[in-house]
mmCIF file of C-alpha atoms and ligand atoms in Angstrom:
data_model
loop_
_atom_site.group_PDB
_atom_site.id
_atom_site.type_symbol
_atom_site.label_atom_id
_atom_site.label_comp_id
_atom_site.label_asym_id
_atom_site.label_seq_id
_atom_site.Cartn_x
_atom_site.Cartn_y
_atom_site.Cartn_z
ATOM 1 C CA UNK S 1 174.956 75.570 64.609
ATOM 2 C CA UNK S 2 176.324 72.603 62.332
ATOM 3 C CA UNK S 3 178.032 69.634 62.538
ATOM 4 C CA UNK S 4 180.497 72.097 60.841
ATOM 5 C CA UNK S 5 180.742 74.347 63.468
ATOM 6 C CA UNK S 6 184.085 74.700 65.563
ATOM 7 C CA UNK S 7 183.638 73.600 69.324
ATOM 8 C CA UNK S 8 185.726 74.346 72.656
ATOM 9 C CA UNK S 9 185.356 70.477 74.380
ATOM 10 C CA UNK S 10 187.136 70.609 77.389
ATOM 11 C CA UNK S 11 190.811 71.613 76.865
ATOM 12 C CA UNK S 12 190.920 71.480 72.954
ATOM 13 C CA UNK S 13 189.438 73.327 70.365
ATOM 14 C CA UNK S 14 187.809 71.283 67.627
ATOM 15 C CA UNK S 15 187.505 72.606 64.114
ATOM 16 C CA UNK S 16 183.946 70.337 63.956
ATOM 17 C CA UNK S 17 181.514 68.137 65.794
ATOM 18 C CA UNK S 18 182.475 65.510 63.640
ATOM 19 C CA UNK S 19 184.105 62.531 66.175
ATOM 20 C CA UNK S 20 185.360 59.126 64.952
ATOM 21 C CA UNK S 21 183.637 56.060 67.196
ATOM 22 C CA UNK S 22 185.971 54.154 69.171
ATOM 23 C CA UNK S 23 186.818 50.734 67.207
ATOM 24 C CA UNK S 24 188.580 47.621 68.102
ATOM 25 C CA UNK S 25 190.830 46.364 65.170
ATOM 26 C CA UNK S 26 192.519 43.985 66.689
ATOM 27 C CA UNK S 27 195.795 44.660 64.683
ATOM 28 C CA UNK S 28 198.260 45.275 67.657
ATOM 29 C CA UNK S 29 199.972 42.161 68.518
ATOM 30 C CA UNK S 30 201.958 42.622 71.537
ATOM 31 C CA UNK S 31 199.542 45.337 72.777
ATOM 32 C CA UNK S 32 201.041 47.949 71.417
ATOM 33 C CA UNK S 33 200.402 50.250 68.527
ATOM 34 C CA UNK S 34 202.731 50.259 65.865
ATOM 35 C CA UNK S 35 203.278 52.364 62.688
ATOM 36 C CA UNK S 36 200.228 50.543 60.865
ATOM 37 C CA UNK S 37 197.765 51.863 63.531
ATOM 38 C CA UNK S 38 199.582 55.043 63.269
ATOM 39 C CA UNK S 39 199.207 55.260 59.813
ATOM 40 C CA UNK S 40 195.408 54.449 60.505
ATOM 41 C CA UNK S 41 194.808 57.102 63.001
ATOM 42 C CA UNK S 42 196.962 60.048 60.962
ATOM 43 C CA UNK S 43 195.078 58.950 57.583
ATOM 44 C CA UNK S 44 191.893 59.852 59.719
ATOM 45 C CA UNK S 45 192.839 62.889 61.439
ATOM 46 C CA UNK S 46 190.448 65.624 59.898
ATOM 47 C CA UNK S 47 187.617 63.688 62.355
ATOM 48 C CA UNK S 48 187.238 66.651 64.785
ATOM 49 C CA UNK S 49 187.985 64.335 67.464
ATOM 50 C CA UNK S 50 189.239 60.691 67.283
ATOM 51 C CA UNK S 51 188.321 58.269 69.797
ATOM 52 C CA UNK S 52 190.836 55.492 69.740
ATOM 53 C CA UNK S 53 189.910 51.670 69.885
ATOM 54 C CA UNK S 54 189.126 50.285 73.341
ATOM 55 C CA UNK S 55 192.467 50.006 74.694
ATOM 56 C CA UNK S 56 192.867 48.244 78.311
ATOM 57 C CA UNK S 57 194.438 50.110 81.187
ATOM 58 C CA UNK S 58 195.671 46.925 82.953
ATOM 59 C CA UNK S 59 196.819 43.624 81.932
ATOM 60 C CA UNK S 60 193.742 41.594 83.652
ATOM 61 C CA UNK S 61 191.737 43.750 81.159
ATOM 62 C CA UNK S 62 192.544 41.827 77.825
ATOM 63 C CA UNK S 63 189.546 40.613 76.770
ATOM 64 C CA UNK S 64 190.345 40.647 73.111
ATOM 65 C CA UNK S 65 192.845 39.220 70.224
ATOM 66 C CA UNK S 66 195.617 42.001 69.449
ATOM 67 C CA UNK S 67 194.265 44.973 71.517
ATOM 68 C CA UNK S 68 196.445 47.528 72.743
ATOM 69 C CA UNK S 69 197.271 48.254 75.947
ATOM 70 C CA UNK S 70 198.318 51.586 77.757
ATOM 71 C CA UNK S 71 200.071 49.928 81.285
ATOM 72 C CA UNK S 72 204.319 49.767 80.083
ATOM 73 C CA UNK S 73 206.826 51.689 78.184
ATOM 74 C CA UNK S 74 206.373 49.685 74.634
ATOM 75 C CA UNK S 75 202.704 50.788 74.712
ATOM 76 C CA UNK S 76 203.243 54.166 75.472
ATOM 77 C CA UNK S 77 206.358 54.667 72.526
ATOM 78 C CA UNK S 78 203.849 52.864 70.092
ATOM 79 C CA UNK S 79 200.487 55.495 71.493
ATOM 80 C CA UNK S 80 203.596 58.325 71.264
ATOM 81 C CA UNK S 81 203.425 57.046 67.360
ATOM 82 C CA UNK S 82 199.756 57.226 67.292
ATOM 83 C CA UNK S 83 199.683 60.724 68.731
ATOM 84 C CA UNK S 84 202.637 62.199 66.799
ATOM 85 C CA UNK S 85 201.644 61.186 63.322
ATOM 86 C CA UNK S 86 197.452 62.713 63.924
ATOM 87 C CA UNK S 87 199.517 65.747 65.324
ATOM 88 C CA UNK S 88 201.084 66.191 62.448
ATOM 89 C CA UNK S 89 198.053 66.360 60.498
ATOM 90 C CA UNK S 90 196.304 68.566 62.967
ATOM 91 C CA UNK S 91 194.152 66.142 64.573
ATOM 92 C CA UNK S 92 193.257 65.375 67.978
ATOM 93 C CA UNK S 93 192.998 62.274 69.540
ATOM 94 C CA UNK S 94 192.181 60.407 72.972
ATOM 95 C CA UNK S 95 192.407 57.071 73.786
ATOM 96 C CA UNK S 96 189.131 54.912 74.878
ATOM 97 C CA UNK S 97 190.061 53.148 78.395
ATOM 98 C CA UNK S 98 188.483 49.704 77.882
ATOM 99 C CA UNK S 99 188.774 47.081 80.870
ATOM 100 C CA UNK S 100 186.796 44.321 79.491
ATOM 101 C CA UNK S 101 186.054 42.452 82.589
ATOM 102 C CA UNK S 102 184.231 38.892 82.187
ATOM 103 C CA UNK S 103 184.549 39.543 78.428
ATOM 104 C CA UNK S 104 187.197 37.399 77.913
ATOM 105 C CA UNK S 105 189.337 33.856 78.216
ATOM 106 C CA UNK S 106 192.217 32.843 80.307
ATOM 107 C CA UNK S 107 194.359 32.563 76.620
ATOM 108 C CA UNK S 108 194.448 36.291 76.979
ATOM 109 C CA UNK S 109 195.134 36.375 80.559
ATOM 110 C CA UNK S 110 198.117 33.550 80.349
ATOM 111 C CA UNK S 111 196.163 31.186 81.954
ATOM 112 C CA UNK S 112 194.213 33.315 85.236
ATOM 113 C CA UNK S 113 190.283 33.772 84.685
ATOM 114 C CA UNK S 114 188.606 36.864 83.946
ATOM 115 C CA UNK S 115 187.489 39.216 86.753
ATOM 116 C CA UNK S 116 184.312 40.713 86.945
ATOM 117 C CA UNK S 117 181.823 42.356 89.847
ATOM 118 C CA UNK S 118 180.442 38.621 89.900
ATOM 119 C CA UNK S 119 181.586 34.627 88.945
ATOM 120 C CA UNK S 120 179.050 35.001 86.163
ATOM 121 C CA UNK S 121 180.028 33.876 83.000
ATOM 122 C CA UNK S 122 178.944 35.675 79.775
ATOM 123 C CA UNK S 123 177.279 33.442 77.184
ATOM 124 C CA UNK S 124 178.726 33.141 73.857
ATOM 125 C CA UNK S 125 181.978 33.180 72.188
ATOM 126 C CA UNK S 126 185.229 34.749 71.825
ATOM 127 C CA UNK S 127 187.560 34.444 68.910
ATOM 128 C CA UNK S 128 191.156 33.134 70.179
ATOM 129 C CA UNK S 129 194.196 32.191 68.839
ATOM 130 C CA UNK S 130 192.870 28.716 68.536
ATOM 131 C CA UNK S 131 189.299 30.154 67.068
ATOM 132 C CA UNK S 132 186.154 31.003 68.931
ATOM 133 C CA UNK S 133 185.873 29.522 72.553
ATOM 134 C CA UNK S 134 182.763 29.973 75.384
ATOM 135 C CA UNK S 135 184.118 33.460 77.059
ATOM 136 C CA UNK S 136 185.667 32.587 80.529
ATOM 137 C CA UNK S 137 184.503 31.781 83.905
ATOM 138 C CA UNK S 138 185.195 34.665 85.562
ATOM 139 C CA UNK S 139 185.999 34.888 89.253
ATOM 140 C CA UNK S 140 184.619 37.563 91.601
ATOM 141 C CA UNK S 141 187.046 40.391 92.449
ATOM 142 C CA UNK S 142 187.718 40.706 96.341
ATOM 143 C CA UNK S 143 186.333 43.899 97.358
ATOM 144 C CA UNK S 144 190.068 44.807 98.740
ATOM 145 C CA UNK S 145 191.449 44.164 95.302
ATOM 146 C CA UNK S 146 189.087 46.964 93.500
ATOM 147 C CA UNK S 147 190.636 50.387 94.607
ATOM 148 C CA UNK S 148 194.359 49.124 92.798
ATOM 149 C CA UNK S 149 192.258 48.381 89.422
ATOM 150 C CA UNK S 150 190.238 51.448 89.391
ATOM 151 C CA UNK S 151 193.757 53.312 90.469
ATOM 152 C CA UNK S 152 195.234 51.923 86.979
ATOM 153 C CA UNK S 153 192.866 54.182 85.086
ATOM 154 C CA UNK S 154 194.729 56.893 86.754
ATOM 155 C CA UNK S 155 198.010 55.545 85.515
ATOM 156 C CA UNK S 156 196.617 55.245 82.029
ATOM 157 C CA UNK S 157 195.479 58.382 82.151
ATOM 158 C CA UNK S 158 198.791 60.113 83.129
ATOM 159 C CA UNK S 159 200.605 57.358 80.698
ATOM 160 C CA UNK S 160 198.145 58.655 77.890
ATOM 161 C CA UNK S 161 199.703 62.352 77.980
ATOM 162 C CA UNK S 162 202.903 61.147 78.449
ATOM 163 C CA UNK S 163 202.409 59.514 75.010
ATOM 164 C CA UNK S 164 201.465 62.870 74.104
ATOM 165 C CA UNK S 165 197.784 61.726 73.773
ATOM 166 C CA UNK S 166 195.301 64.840 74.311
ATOM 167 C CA UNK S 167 192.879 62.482 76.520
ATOM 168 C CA UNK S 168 191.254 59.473 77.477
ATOM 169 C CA UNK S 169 187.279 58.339 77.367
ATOM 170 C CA UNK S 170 186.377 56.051 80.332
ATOM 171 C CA UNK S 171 184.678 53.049 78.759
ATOM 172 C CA UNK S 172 181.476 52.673 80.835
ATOM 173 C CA UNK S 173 179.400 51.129 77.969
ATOM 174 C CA UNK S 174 179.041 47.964 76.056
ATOM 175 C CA UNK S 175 178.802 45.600 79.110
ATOM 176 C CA UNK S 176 182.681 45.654 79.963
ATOM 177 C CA UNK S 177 183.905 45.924 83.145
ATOM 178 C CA UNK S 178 182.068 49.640 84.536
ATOM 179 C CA UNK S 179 179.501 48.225 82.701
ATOM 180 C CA UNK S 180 179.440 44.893 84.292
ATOM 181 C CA UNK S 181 179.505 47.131 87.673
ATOM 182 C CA UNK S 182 176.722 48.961 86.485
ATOM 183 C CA UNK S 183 174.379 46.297 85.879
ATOM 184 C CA UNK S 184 172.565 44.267 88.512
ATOM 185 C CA UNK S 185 172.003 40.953 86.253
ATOM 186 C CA UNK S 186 175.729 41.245 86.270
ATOM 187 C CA UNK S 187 176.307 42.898 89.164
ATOM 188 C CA UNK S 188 175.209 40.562 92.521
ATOM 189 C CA UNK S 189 177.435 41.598 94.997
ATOM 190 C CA UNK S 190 175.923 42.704 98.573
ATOM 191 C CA UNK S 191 179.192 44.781 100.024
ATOM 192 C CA UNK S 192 179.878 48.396 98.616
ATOM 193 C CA UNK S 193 180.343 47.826 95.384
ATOM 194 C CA UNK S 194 176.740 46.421 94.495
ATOM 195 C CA UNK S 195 172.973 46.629 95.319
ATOM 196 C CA UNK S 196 172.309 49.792 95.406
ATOM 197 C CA UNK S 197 172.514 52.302 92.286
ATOM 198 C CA UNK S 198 175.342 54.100 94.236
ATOM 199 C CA UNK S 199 177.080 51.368 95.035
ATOM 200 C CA UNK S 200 176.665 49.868 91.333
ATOM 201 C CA UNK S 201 177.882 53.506 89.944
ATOM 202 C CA UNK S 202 180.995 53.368 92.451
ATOM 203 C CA UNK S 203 183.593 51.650 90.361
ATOM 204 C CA UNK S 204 182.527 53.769 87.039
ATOM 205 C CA UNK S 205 182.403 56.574 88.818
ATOM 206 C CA UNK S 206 185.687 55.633 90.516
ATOM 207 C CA UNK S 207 187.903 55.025 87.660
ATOM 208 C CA UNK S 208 186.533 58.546 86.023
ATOM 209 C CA UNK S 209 187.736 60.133 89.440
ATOM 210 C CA UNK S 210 191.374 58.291 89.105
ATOM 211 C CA UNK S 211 191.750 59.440 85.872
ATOM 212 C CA UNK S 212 190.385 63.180 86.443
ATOM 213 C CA UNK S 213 192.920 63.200 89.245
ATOM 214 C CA UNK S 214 195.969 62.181 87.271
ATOM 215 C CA UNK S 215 195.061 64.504 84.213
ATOM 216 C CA UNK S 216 192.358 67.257 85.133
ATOM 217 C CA UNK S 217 188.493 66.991 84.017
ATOM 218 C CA UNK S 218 189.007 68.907 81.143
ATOM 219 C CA UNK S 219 190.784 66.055 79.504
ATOM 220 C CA UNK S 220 188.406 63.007 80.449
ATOM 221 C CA UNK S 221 185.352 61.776 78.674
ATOM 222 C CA UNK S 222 182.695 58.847 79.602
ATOM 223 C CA UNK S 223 181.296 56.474 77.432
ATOM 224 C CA UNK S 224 177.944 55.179 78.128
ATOM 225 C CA UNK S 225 175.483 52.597 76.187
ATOM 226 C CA UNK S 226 171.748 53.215 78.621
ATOM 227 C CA UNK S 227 169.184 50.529 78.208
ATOM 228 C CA UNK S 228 172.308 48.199 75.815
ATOM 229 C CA UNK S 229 171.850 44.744 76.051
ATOM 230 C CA UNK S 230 175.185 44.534 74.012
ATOM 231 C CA UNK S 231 177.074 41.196 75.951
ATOM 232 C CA UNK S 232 174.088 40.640 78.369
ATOM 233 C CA UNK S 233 173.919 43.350 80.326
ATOM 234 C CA UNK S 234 170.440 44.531 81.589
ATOM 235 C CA UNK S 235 169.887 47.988 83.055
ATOM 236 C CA UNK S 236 167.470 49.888 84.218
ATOM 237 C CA UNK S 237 166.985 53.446 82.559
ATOM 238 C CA UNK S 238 167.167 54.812 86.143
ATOM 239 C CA UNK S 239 171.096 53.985 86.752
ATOM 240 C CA UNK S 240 171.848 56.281 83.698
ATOM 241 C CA UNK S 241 170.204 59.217 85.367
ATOM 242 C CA UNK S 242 172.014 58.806 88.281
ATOM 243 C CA UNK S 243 175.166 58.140 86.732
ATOM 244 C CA UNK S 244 174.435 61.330 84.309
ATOM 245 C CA UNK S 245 173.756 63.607 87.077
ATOM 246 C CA UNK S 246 176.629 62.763 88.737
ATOM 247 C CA UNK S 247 179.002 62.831 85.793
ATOM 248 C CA UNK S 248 177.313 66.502 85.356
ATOM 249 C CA UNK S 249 178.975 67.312 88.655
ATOM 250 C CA UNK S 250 182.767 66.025 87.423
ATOM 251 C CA UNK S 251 182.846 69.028 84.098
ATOM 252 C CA UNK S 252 184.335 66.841 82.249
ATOM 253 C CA UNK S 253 185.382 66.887 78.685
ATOM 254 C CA UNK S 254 182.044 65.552 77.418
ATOM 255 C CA UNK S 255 179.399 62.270 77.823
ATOM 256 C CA UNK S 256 179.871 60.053 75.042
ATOM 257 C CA UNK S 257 176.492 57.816 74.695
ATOM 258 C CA UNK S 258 175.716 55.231 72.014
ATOM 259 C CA UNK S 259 172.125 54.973 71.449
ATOM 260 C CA UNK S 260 170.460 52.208 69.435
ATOM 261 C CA UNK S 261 167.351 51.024 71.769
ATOM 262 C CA UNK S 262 164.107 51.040 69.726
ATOM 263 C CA UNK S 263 161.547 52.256 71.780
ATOM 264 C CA UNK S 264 163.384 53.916 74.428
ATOM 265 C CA UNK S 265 164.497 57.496 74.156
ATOM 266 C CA UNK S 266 167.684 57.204 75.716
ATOM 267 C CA UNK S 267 169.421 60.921 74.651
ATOM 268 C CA UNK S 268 166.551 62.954 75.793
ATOM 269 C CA UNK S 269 166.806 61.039 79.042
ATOM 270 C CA UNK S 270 170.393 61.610 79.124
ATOM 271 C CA UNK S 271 170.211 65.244 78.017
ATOM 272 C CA UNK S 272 167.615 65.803 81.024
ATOM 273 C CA UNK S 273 170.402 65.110 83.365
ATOM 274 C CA UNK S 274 173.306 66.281 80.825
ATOM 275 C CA UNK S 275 173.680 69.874 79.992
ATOM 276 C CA UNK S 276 176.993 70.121 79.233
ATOM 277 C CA UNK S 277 179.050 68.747 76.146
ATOM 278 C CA UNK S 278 177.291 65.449 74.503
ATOM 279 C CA UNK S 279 178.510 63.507 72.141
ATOM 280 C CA UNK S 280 175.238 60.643 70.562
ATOM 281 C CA UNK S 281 176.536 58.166 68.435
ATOM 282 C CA UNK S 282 174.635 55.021 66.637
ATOM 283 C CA UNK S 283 173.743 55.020 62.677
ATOM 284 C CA UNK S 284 173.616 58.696 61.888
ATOM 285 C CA UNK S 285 173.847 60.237 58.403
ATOM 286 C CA UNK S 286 174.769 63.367 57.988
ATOM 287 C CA UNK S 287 170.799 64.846 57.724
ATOM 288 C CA UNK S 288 170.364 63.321 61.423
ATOM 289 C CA UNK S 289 173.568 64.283 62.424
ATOM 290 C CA UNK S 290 172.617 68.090 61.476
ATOM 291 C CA UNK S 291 168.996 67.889 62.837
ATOM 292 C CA UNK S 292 170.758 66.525 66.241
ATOM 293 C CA UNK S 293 172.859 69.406 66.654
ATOM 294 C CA UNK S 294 170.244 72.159 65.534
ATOM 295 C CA UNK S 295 168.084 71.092 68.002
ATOM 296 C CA UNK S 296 170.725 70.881 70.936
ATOM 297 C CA UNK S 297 170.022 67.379 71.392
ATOM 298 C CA UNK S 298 173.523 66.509 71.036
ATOM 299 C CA UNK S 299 176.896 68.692 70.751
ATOM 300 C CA UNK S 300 179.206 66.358 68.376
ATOM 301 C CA UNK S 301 178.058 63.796 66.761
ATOM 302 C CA UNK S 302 180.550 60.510 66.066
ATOM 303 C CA UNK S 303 180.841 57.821 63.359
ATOM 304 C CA UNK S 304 181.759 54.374 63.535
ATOM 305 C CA UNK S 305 181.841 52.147 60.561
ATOM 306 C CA UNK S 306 181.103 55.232 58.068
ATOM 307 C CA UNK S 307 184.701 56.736 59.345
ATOM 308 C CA UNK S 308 186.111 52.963 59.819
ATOM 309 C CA UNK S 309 185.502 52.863 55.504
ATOM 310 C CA UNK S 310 185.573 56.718 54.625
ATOM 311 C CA UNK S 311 189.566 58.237 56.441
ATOM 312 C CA UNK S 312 188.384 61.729 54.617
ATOM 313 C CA UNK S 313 184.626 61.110 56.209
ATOM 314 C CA UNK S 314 184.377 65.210 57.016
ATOM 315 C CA UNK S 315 185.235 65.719 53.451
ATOM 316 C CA UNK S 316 182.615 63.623 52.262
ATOM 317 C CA UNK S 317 179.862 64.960 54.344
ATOM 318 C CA UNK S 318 180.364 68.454 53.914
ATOM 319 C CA UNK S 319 179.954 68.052 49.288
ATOM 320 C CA UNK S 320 177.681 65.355 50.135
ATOM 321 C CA UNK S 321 179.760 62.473 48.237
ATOM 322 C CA UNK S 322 178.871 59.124 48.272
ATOM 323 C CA UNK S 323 180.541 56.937 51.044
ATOM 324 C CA UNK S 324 183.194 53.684 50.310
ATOM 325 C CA UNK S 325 181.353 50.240 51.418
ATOM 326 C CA UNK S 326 182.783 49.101 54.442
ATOM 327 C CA UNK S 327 184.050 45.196 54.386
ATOM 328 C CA UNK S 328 183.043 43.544 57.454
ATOM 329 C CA UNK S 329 185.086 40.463 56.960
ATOM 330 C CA UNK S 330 188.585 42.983 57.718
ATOM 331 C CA UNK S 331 186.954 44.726 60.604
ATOM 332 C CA UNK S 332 188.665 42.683 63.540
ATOM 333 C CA UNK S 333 192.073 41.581 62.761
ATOM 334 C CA UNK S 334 194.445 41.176 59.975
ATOM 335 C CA UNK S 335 196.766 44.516 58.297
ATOM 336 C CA UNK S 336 196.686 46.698 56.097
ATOM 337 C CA UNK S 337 193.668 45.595 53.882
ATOM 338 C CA UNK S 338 190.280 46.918 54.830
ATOM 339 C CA UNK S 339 192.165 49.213 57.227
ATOM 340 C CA UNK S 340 194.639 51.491 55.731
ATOM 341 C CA UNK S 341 193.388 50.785 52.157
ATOM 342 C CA UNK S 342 189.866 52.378 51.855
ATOM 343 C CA UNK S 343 190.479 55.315 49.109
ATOM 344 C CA UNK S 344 189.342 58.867 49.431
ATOM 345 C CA UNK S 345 187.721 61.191 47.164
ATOM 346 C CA UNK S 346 190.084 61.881 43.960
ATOM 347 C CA UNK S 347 191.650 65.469 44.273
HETATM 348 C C1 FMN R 1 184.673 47.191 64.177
HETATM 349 C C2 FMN R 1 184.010 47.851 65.360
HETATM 350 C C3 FMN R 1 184.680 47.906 66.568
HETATM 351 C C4 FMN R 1 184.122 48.576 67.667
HETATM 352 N N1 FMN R 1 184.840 48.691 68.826
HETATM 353 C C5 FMN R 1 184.394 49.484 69.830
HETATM 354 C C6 FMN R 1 185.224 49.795 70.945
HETATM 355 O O1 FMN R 1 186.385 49.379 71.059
HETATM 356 N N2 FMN R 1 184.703 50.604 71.910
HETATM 357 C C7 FMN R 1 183.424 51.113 71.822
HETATM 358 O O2 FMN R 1 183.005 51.842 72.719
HETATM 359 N N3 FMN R 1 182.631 50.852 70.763
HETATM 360 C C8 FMN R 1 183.092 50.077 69.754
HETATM 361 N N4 FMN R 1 182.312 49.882 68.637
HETATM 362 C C9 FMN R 1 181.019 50.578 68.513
HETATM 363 C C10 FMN R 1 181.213 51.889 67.727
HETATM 364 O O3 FMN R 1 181.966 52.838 68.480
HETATM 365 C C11 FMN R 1 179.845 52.527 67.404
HETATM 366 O O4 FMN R 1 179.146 52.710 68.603
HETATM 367 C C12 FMN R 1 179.007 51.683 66.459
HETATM 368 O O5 FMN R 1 179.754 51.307 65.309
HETATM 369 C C13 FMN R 1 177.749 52.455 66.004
HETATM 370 O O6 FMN R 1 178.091 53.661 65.326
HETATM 371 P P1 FMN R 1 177.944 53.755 63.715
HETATM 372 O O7 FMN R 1 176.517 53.413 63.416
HETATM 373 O O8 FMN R 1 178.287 55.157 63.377
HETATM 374 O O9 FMN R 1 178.891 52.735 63.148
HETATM 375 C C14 FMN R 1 182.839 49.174 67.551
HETATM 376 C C15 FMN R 1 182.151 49.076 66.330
HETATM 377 C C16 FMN R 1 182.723 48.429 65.246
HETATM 378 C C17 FMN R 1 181.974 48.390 63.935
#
């Protein structure tokens, strides 16, 4: 088996195990794509499987400059872009469902504060229109409001194959809003949606349900970041086997898990509860990436900033060429340079 290898995940057939990482660019002002971002996707379409930015299935869930949306009919004709022009090149693509919860400002949200599990703000900044700002207060979410916001991942979902899109990843990592759920620094609420690791799980596990409904399991995915400390969450290694085992039970698409904790194996715990399709992301080269998938630790493997720099990164990994340097300064925000620009190998 190589990272090389064609792979039946969920409904598709993917010619590798070769995924590109979900990346905000912030370059979609009005919150929808446009033919920029298309251009970006289709220039990147020999990934086996793109995973599109984090992309927010409700309005309350802009927690960022210029992210896209997928909740009205501009957003869906611009994803409709997105998907027709990586179909074209023979790509596959599903869009990352990112509600990012107390991780962001009321200049997003014109004017209402964040929600989140709890009124706990997040330290540190966010970059606004009007530069970086102390992220927002957030306010608790009534416990009768929750079943309409998880619900919106099921119209997302169905909105995402309208667009033509072949599926979506739940975002569940990173500290956004499933995230925020999940953790019990975050997380204080004493009613049904917090305490217990159940209850924690219920609104991750919730919006995976709403969108399995709308679209079938074979067509979902779940991001996860165990043990992350990424926007101050802090988690105990025991939620993630309880959330693996249960995704286990769902057959979904595959378990998407981004793994950068020093000192704290998180894929073999995840694996122990995991057996079906597994995608590890977090610094790999291609020698890891191959070692990873001989030993069955992981079935894909994705790339972040080496695909964000590299559009023909398969290409490049299977003669072994070296990789473009990636300009951090044109990572979030601005057009075409350091996005559609990056060259690829000369013919
Ligand atoms: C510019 C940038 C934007 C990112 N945005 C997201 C995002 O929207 N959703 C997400 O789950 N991860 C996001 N990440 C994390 C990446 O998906 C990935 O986990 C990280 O880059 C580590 O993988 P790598 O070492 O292959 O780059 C982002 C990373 C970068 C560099």
């Amino acid at each position: 088996m190589s990272l090389f290898s064609p792979l039946r995940v969920g409904a598709l057939n993917l010619p590798s195990r070769i995924v590109m990482a979900p990346m905000t660019r912030n370059r979609s002002p009005g919150q929808a794509p446009n033919a920029l971002n298309a251009e970006y996707y289709a220039q990147r379409a020999s990934a086996g499987l793109i995973v599109t930015e984090g992309t927010t299935p409700d309005a309350s869930g802009r927690g960022y400059i210029d992210i896209p949306g997928l909740y009205d009919a501009a957003q869906v004709e611009g994803w409709c872009q997105v998907a027709d022009a990586v179909h074209a090149k023979g790509g596959h693509i599903f869009v990352q469902l990112m509600h990012t919860g107390r991780i962001s400002h009321p200049d997003f949200l014109d004017g209402a504060a964040p929600v989140a599990p709890s009124a706990i703000q997040a330290p540190g900044q966010i970059y606004t229109h009007e530069g970086m700002k102390p992220h927002g207060t957030p306010r608790a979410l009534a416990a009768a409001e929750i079943p309409a916001l998880i619900a919106t991942y099921g119209r997302a979902a169905k909105l995402a194959r309208e667009a033509g899109l072949d599926g979506v990843e739940v975002h569940g990592a990173n500290g956004y809003l499933p995230g925020q759920f999940l953790a019990p620094n975050v997380n204080q609420r004493n009613d049904e949606w917090g305490g217990s690791v159940e209850n924690r799980a219920r609104f991750l596990l919730g919006a995976v349900d709403a969108a399995l409904a709308a679209i079938g399991a074979d067509r979902v995915g779940v991001r996860l970041s165990p043990g992350g400390v990424f926007n101050d969450i802090h988690d105990a290694p025991a939620t993630y086997a309880y959330v693996a085992a249960e995704l286990a039970k769902r057959r979904l698409a595959y378990l998407h898990i981004f793994d950068t904790k020093p000192g704290f194996d998180v894929a073999a715990l995840i694996r122990a509860h995991y057996k079906d399709t597994l995608i590890l992301n977090g610094g790999y080269d291609r020698a890891r990436a191959e070692a990873d998938i001989a030993s069955g630790l992981a079935d894909l493997i994705a790339f972040g900033v080496p695909f964000l720099a590299n559009p023909d990164l398969p290409e490049r990994l299977a003669q072994g060429a070296a990789l473009n340097t990636p300009d951090q300064a044109t990572f979030y925000g601005g057009g075409a340079k350091g996005y559609t620009d990056y060259p690829v190998l000369a013919a």
